[in-house]
mmCIF file of C-alpha atoms in Angstrom:
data_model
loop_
_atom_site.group_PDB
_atom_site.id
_atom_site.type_symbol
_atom_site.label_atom_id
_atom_site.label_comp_id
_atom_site.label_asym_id
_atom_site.label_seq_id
_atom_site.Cartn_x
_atom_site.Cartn_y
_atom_site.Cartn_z
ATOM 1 C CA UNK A 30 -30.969 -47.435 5.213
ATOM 2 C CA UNK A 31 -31.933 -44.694 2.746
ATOM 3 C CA UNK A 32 -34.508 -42.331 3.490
ATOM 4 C CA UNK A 33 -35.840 -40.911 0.148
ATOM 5 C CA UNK A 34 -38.086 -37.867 0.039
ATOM 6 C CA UNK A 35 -41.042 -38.424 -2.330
ATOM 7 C CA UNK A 36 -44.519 -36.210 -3.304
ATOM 8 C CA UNK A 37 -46.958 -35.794 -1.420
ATOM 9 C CA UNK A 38 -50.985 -35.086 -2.603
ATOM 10 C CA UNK A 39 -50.540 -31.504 -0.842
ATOM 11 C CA UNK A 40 -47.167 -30.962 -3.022
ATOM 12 C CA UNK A 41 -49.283 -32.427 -5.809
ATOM 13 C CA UNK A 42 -52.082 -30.030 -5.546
ATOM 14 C CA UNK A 43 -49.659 -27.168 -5.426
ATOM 15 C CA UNK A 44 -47.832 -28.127 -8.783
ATOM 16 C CA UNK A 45 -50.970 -28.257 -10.617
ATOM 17 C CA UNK A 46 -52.323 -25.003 -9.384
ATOM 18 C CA UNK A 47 -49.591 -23.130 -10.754
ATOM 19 C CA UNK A 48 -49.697 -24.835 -14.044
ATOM 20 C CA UNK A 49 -52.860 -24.185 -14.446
ATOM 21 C CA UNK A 50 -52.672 -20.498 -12.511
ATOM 22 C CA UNK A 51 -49.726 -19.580 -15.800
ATOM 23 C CA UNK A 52 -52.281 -21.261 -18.138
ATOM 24 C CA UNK A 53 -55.376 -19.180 -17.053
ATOM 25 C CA UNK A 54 -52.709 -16.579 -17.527
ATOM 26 C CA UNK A 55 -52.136 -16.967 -21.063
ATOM 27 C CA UNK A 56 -55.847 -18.213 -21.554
ATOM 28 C CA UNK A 57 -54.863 -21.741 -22.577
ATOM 29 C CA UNK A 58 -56.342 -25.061 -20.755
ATOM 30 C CA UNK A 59 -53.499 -27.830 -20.885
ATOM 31 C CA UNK A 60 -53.817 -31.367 -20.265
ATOM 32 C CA UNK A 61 -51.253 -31.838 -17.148
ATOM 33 C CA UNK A 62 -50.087 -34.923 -15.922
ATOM 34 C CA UNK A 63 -47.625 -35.398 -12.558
ATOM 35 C CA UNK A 64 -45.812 -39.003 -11.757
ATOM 36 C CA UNK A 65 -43.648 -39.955 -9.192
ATOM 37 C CA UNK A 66 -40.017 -40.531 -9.601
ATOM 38 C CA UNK A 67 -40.700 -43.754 -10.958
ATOM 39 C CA UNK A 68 -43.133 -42.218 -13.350
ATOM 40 C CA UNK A 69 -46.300 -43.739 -11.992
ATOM 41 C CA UNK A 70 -49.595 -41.477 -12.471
ATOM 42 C CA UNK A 71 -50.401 -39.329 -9.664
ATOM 43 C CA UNK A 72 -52.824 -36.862 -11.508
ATOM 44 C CA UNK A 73 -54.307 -36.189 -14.742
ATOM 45 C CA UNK A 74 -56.858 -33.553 -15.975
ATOM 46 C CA UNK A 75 -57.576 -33.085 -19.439
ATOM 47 C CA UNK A 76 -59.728 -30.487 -20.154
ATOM 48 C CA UNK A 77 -62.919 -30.979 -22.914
ATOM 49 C CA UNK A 78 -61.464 -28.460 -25.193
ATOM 50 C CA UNK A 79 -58.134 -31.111 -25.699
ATOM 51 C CA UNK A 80 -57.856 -34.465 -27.847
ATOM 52 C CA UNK A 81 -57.629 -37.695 -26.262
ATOM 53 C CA UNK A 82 -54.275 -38.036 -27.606
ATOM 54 C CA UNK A 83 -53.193 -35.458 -24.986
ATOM 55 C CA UNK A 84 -53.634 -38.161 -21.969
ATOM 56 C CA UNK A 85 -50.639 -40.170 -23.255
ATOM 57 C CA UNK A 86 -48.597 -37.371 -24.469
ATOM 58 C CA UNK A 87 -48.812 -34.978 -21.257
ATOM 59 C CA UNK A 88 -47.965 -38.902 -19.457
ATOM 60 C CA UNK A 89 -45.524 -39.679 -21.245
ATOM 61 C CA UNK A 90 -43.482 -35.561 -20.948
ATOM 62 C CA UNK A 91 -43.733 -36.242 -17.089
ATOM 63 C CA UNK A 92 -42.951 -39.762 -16.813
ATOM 64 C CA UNK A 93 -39.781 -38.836 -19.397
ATOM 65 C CA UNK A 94 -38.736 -35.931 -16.926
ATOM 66 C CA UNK A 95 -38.911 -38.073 -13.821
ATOM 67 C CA UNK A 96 -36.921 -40.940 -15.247
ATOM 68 C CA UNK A 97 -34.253 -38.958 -16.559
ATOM 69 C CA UNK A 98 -34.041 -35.996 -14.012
ATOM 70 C CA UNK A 99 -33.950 -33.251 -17.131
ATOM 71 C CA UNK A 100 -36.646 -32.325 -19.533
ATOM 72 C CA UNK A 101 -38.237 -34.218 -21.883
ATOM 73 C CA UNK A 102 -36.637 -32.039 -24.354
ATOM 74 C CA UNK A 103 -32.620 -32.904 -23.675
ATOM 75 C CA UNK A 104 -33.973 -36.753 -24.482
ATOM 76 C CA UNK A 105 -35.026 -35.158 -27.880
ATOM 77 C CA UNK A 106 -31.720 -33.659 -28.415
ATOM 78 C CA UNK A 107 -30.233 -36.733 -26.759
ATOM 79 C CA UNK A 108 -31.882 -38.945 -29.689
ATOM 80 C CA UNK A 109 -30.326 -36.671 -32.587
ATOM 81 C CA UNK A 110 -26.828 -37.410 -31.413
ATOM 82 C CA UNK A 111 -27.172 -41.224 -30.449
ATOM 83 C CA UNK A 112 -30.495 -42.271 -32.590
ATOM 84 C CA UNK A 113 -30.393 -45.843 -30.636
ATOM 85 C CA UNK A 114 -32.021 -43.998 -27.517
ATOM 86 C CA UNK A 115 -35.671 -44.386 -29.777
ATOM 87 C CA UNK A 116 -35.600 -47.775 -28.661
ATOM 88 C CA UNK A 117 -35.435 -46.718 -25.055
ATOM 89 C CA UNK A 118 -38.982 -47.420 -23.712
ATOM 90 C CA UNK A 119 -40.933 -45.195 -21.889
ATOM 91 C CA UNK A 120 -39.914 -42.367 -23.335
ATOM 92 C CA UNK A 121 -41.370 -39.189 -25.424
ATOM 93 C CA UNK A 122 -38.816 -36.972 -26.296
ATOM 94 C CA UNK A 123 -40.802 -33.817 -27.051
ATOM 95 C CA UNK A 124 -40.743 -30.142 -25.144
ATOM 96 C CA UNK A 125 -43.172 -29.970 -22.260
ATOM 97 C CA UNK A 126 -41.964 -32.438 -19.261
ATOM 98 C CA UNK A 127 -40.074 -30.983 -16.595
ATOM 99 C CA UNK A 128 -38.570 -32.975 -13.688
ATOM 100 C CA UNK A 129 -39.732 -31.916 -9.666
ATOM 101 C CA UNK A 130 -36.898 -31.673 -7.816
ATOM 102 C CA UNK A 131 -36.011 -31.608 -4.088
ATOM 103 C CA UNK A 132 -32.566 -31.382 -2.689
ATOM 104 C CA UNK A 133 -30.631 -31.765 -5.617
ATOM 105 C CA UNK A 134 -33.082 -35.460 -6.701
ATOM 106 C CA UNK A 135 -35.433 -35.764 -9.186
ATOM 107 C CA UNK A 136 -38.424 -36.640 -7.322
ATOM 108 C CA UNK A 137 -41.330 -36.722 -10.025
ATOM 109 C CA UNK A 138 -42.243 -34.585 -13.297
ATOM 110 C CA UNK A 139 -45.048 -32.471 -14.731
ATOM 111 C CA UNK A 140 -46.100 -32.849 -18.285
ATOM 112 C CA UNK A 141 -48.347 -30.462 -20.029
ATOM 113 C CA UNK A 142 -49.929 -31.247 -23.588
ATOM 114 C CA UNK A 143 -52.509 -29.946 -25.895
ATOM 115 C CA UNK A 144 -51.269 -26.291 -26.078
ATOM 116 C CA UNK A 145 -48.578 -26.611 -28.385
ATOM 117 C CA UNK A 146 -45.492 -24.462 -27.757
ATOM 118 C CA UNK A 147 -46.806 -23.116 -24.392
ATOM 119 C CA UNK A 148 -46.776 -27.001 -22.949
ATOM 120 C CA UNK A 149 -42.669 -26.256 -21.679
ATOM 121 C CA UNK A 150 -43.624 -23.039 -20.155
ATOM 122 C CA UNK A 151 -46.944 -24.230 -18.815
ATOM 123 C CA UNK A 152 -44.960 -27.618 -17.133
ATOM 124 C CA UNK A 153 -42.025 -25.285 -16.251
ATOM 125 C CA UNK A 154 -44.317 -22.929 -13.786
ATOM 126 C CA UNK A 155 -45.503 -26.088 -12.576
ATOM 127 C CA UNK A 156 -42.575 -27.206 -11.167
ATOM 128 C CA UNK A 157 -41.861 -24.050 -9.982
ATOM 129 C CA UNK A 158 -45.059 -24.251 -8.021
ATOM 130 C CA UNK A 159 -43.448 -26.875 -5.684
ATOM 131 C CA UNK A 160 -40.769 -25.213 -3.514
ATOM 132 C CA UNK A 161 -37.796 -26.817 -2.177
ATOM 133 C CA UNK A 162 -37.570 -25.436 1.290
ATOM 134 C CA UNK A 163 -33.635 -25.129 1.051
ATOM 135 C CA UNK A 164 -33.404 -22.932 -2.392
ATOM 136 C CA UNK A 165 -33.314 -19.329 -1.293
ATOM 137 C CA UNK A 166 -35.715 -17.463 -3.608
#
């Protein structure tokens, strides 16, 4: 049997604080959403300043990163070599969903949307908020 390590609401809470710590920092409020490694929802928050349109797209970043175990960027530059891949469902491939990972697996994502070309940087401190006990810092 397989033993597979997985988020918990602690590790959760932790990712989102330092997305939203980096976006305090560069006074922006993103729309952040974090899935599983199967992509289900585990948390939203979409601030009032940021369109509706936000939900699906900050979703969408994550549930691409978990899926795929790489940003939702490589499946945009995946697309441009093989265009095919648009018919792969599920997926958004636009900057600003980066996987979580633990011991060398992909074991959710965090996408950020609604703040343009700080969503990658925003998702990417994210992820960094969650610490993998074994990489030496």
């Amino acid at each position: 049997m397989r033993r597979k390590p997985c988020l918990t609401s602690d590790d959760v809470e932790k990712i989102v604080a330092a997305a939203k710590k980096y976006g305090a920092k560069i006074k922006r409020e993103p729309t952040i959403a974090v899935v599983d490694e199967g992509g289900h929802l585990l948390y939203l928050e979409r601030p009032d300043v940021n369109g509706v349109n936000t939900v699906e797209m900050s979703t969408m970043k994550a549930r691409t990163a978990a899926l795929r175990g790489r940003p939702s960027s490589a499946f945009a530059e995946r697309v441009q070599e093989r265009v095919g891949f648009l018919m792969a469902p599920n997926y958004l491939g636009v900057e600003g969903g980066i996987p979580i990972m633990f011991e060398d697996e992909c074991i959710g994502g965090i996408g950020v949307s609604g703040i343009d070309h700080d969503d990658e940087p925003v998702a990417k401190a994210g992820a960094a908020g969650f610490e993998d006990p074994k990489v030496k810092t």
